[in-house]
Every structure is written in C-alpha cells, then in structure tokens.
C-alpha cells in the first residue's frame, strides 16, 4: 500500500511503519526522513524582447515570484549592481522603476529580478534595455556677431556639449554663407573646417555668415550661426557695424531737428 503526504515546511520526521498480521502479531519499522526545500524559486518577468528607451525615460518592469516553501528576498539589479532589496511581504516588491541618466552609456543595459527562497536558493531573470540618446548636442553661450578685417586671423570656437554622447562630438564649419564651395546647392553646409575651434581669415570684404554643425554619437545634429562683417582694412571706403550705427543715429538727429524747425 502507498501513502502520500507532503509538508509545507522543511522538517525532520520519524515514520513508523507497523504491519499487523491476521493472527494479531505485529512488526514495526522506524525511518527518519529529512524534508528540505530543494527547488529554486520561480521568477518571471512580464513582457519580453528588448526595451528601447531614451535618456530620462522611466523604465518600469514588473514580474512574478513564487516558491514551494517561501520567498525571503526580492532584489532588483541594474547592470548587475544591486539597486533595491525587498522582503517578500513588501508591497510592490515585484515592480521596479528606474531612470537612466547620463552616467549610463548609450547601448545595452540589463535589469535583473532575483528571488531568494527561505532556504537560500536563488533564481533570476533579466530584461535587456537598449538606451539611446534622443537629444542633439546643447549649444552654450556664444558670440553671435563680430567684425574682422581682410586677412585678419580669428579663432572661431564652439561652446557645445552633449552629456549623453560618449565619443567626441564632430564639428563641421562653413565659413562663408555666400559661397557654395562644394556646389551641392546649399551655401551653408560646406566643410570648410573641422574641430571644436578653427582659425580662419577672409580675403574679401562684406557681411557673411559662419555656420557650425555639431553631430553627436547618435547622429543628431545641432547648429549655430555667427554673423561676420569683413572690412577691407583701407578705411574710408568701408565702415564697420558700429560706424554704420553712429551714422544712422546722426541721420535721426538731423530728421528730428528738421521736424523741430
Ligand atoms: Ca524553494
Ligand atoms: Ca544628447
Ligand atoms: Ca554646399
Ligand atoms: Ca559656404
């Protein structure tokens, strides 16, 4: 004959088997059985596949944990670094929210849900997060216009950063908005110079624009523009912006005086 019994907790039990014969004689046998938890917890994450997220987005992941005896702790790890520990009785222990800031590199990261049962057995399951930079480089304060003389060298500098971009930013300068030097139909996109700062000079007078484009690791581009007035240098047949402004002011005074007469 067979008897099936299960125990909810680990224990040690003494079992006595007694057999009684038809004639009343009996015999007994003792056996000690150790009841132990020998199976890992069951850990499941809701959803599957790689989660695509941008910097600053909340990553919220939930899961389910169960065990044949009982769960002692539930842990959440990001890139194998322990972020949160809960006991099984904590509400919300199987829901986790994390924001990836610029201290994380763009690319693949992991979020792991790990459960430990009352006998110290562990199981874990991992979700994969693909983190991307969705913001172009940020342009800081810069001088929006300036005056140069023909032949005068000047260092143009870009005050730009991108906290989420790991590699160096790529700078491309177009120093003359009047000339389409690569003949592609756009006079503002020519690669006249490269790098965070470039020394440049002009050999023709007149106003023009400098356009600097900056690309980050994710291929996102920001640009800024500087107005440059190039003077011929032989004063008398040219005037800089300030002289032009004084002349306008003088003309106004004349107009006002005429109005008073
Ligand atoms: Ca177990
Ligand atoms: Ca960015
Ligand atoms: Ca062009
Ligand atoms: Ca150009």
XYZ file of C-alpha atoms and ligand atoms in Angstrom:
265
model
C 0.000 0.000 0.000
C 1.044 3.595 -0.583
C 0.587 6.735 1.486
C 1.204 10.232 0.055
C 1.906 13.099 2.425
C 3.509 16.499 1.830
C 4.910 19.026 4.278
C 4.681 22.821 3.841
C 7.995 23.459 5.641
C 11.313 21.705 5.912
C 11.392 19.372 8.852
C 12.667 16.073 10.114
C 10.088 13.357 10.716
C 10.239 9.895 12.164
C 7.939 7.497 10.377
C 6.903 4.223 11.914
C 5.559 1.549 9.684
C 3.601 -1.075 11.590
C 2.251 -4.186 9.976
C -0.346 -6.233 11.849
C -0.900 -9.782 10.717
C -4.269 -11.580 10.689
C -3.264 -13.518 13.781
C -2.597 -10.310 15.725
C 1.159 -10.357 15.612
C 2.804 -7.096 14.522
C 6.153 -5.742 13.490
C 7.327 -2.117 13.253
C 9.956 -0.280 11.342
C 11.217 3.270 12.003
C 12.563 5.611 9.417
C 13.688 9.205 9.703
C 13.010 11.478 6.769
C 14.506 14.927 6.201
C 12.086 17.276 4.449
C 14.048 20.003 2.674
C 13.359 22.679 0.057
C 15.416 21.522 -2.887
C 13.802 23.589 -5.655
C 14.611 27.135 -6.768
C 12.069 29.935 -6.769
C 10.163 30.576 -9.970
C 10.833 34.071 -11.353
C 9.026 35.539 -14.359
C 9.234 38.992 -15.966
C 6.184 40.499 -17.648
C 6.776 41.250 -21.299
C 9.689 40.170 -23.410
C 12.061 41.459 -26.045
C 14.466 44.357 -25.837
C 13.058 47.573 -24.369
C 14.017 50.686 -26.348
C 14.392 53.757 -24.147
C 15.827 57.275 -24.302
C 17.770 59.021 -21.562
C 15.408 60.328 -18.901
C 12.623 57.885 -19.759
C 11.240 55.824 -16.887
C 11.902 52.127 -17.323
C 9.199 50.226 -15.447
C 9.384 46.459 -15.242
C 7.204 44.055 -13.290
C 7.386 40.354 -12.631
C 6.121 37.451 -10.581
C 7.881 35.369 -7.948
C 6.784 32.146 -6.275
C 8.344 29.293 -4.348
C 7.370 25.884 -3.000
C 8.315 26.980 0.528
C 8.559 30.753 0.711
C 10.358 33.820 -0.691
C 12.822 35.543 1.612
C 14.044 38.448 -0.518
C 13.350 40.028 -3.890
C 16.148 42.060 -5.445
C 16.410 44.318 -8.499
C 19.759 44.901 -10.178
C 20.756 47.238 -12.987
C 23.834 46.087 -14.891
C 24.445 43.599 -12.048
C 24.514 46.391 -9.461
C 22.015 45.894 -6.644
C 19.541 48.802 -6.656
C 16.720 47.598 -4.418
C 16.065 44.811 -1.902
C 12.636 43.857 -0.590
C 11.300 41.189 1.677
C 8.518 39.130 0.175
C 5.895 40.856 2.313
C 6.751 44.305 0.872
C 4.045 45.512 -1.410
C 5.192 46.263 -4.908
C 8.350 44.243 -4.499
C 7.909 42.786 -7.965
C 7.514 46.156 -9.717
C 10.588 48.257 -10.422
C 11.132 51.664 -11.968
C 14.468 53.133 -12.989
C 15.595 56.208 -14.881
C 18.772 56.001 -16.918
C 20.664 59.295 -16.638
C 23.779 60.438 -18.470
C 26.023 58.416 -16.129
C 24.952 55.388 -18.202
C 26.461 54.866 -21.629
C 24.239 54.568 -24.654
C 23.702 50.974 -25.722
C 22.634 47.788 -23.972
C 21.863 47.525 -20.264
C 20.248 44.879 -18.102
C 17.617 44.891 -15.364
C 17.530 41.722 -13.283
C 14.837 40.434 -10.927
C 16.352 37.999 -8.421
C 14.484 35.991 -5.795
C 15.901 34.082 -2.837
C 13.754 31.486 -1.086
C 13.750 30.660 2.605
C 16.394 28.012 2.127
C 18.734 30.398 0.315
C 18.105 29.086 -3.173
C 18.105 31.717 -5.862
C 16.689 32.264 -9.312
C 16.798 35.320 -11.528
C 15.594 36.605 -14.865
C 16.967 39.539 -16.845
C 15.439 42.112 -19.177
C 17.523 43.942 -21.776
C 17.264 47.717 -22.222
C 18.585 49.473 -25.291
C 19.413 53.053 -24.286
C 19.764 55.732 -26.926
C 20.492 59.452 -26.963
C 17.485 61.255 -28.429
C 18.690 64.833 -27.828
C 21.085 66.760 -30.096
C 24.178 68.491 -28.686
C 23.451 71.522 -26.491
C 24.864 74.853 -27.635
C 26.152 77.127 -24.871
C 26.578 80.898 -24.874
C 28.467 82.226 -27.911
C 29.141 85.484 -29.699
C 26.516 85.848 -32.426
C 28.303 88.502 -34.498
C 31.696 90.041 -35.000
C 33.839 92.230 -37.208
C 37.100 91.230 -38.904
C 39.428 92.866 -41.334
C 40.564 91.215 -44.540
C 43.488 88.921 -43.760
C 42.929 89.080 -40.008
C 43.017 85.624 -38.427
C 40.408 84.716 -35.877
C 39.785 81.609 -33.812
C 36.167 80.522 -34.052
C 35.198 78.352 -31.091
C 32.174 76.193 -30.386
C 30.814 76.068 -26.840
C 28.870 72.822 -27.140
C 28.403 69.687 -25.088
C 26.311 66.537 -25.042
C 26.243 64.710 -21.721
C 24.906 61.504 -23.277
C 27.370 61.280 -26.139
C 30.345 59.080 -25.248
C 32.647 59.750 -28.148
C 33.914 63.163 -29.219
C 31.420 65.432 -30.968
C 32.031 66.029 -34.662
C 32.310 69.702 -35.633
C 31.949 70.985 -39.185
C 32.320 74.668 -40.115
C 31.054 76.600 -43.132
C 32.849 79.943 -43.086
C 31.082 81.683 -45.929
C 27.299 81.604 -46.289
C 27.618 83.408 -49.628
C 29.658 80.688 -51.297
C 28.605 77.115 -52.026
C 32.117 75.677 -52.076
C 31.030 72.032 -52.512
C 28.475 73.008 -55.209
C 25.645 70.955 -53.750
C 23.166 73.829 -53.905
C 23.405 74.681 -50.180
C 25.858 77.530 -49.410
C 25.660 76.895 -45.624
C 26.761 73.249 -45.427
C 30.307 73.281 -46.742
C 33.024 71.517 -44.784
C 35.460 74.438 -44.690
C 36.894 73.455 -41.307
C 36.718 70.762 -38.633
C 37.198 70.629 -34.886
C 35.965 72.402 -31.783
C 37.874 75.553 -32.745
C 39.216 76.686 -36.110
C 41.407 79.616 -37.114
C 40.107 81.391 -40.190
C 40.619 84.589 -42.195
C 38.806 86.235 -45.091
C 40.148 87.686 -48.325
C 37.003 89.515 -49.417
C 35.039 92.189 -47.609
C 31.360 92.267 -46.836
C 28.943 90.589 -44.450
C 28.744 86.822 -44.354
C 27.645 84.009 -42.076
C 29.560 81.236 -40.345
C 27.619 78.043 -39.667
C 28.909 75.387 -37.292
C 27.208 71.975 -37.275
C 27.836 69.569 -34.406
C 26.953 65.883 -34.560
C 26.819 63.511 -31.564
C 27.289 59.720 -31.285
C 23.628 59.132 -32.115
C 23.963 61.109 -35.361
C 21.847 64.012 -34.069
C 22.960 67.443 -35.300
C 22.780 70.920 -33.743
C 23.978 74.100 -35.417
C 24.687 77.719 -34.608
C 25.391 80.722 -36.786
C 27.713 83.716 -36.431
C 27.331 86.910 -38.499
C 30.706 88.238 -39.597
C 31.307 91.616 -41.205
C 34.599 91.633 -43.082
C 36.160 95.059 -43.547
C 38.530 95.929 -46.377
C 41.047 97.455 -43.964
C 41.669 100.605 -46.067
C 39.399 102.836 -44.028
C 37.307 105.424 -45.798
C 35.730 103.136 -48.337
C 34.301 100.848 -45.699
C 32.652 101.087 -42.355
C 32.133 98.642 -39.585
C 28.801 97.962 -37.953
C 29.436 100.486 -35.174
C 30.211 103.300 -37.621
C 27.093 102.385 -39.531
C 25.111 102.621 -36.283
C 26.550 106.097 -35.499
C 25.616 107.296 -38.975
C 22.053 106.078 -38.519
C 21.896 107.894 -35.173
C 23.225 111.082 -36.801
C 20.634 110.859 -39.532
C 17.912 110.555 -36.914
C 19.144 113.672 -35.132
C 19.011 115.554 -38.433
C 15.481 114.314 -39.078
C 14.369 115.350 -35.600
C 15.965 118.801 -35.956
C 14.240 119.255 -39.300
C 10.980 118.292 -37.613
C 11.516 121.000 -34.948
C 12.085 123.787 -37.484
Ca 12.261 26.658 -2.944
Ca 22.230 64.199 -26.255
Ca 27.325 73.436 -50.061
Ca 29.526 78.071 -47.725
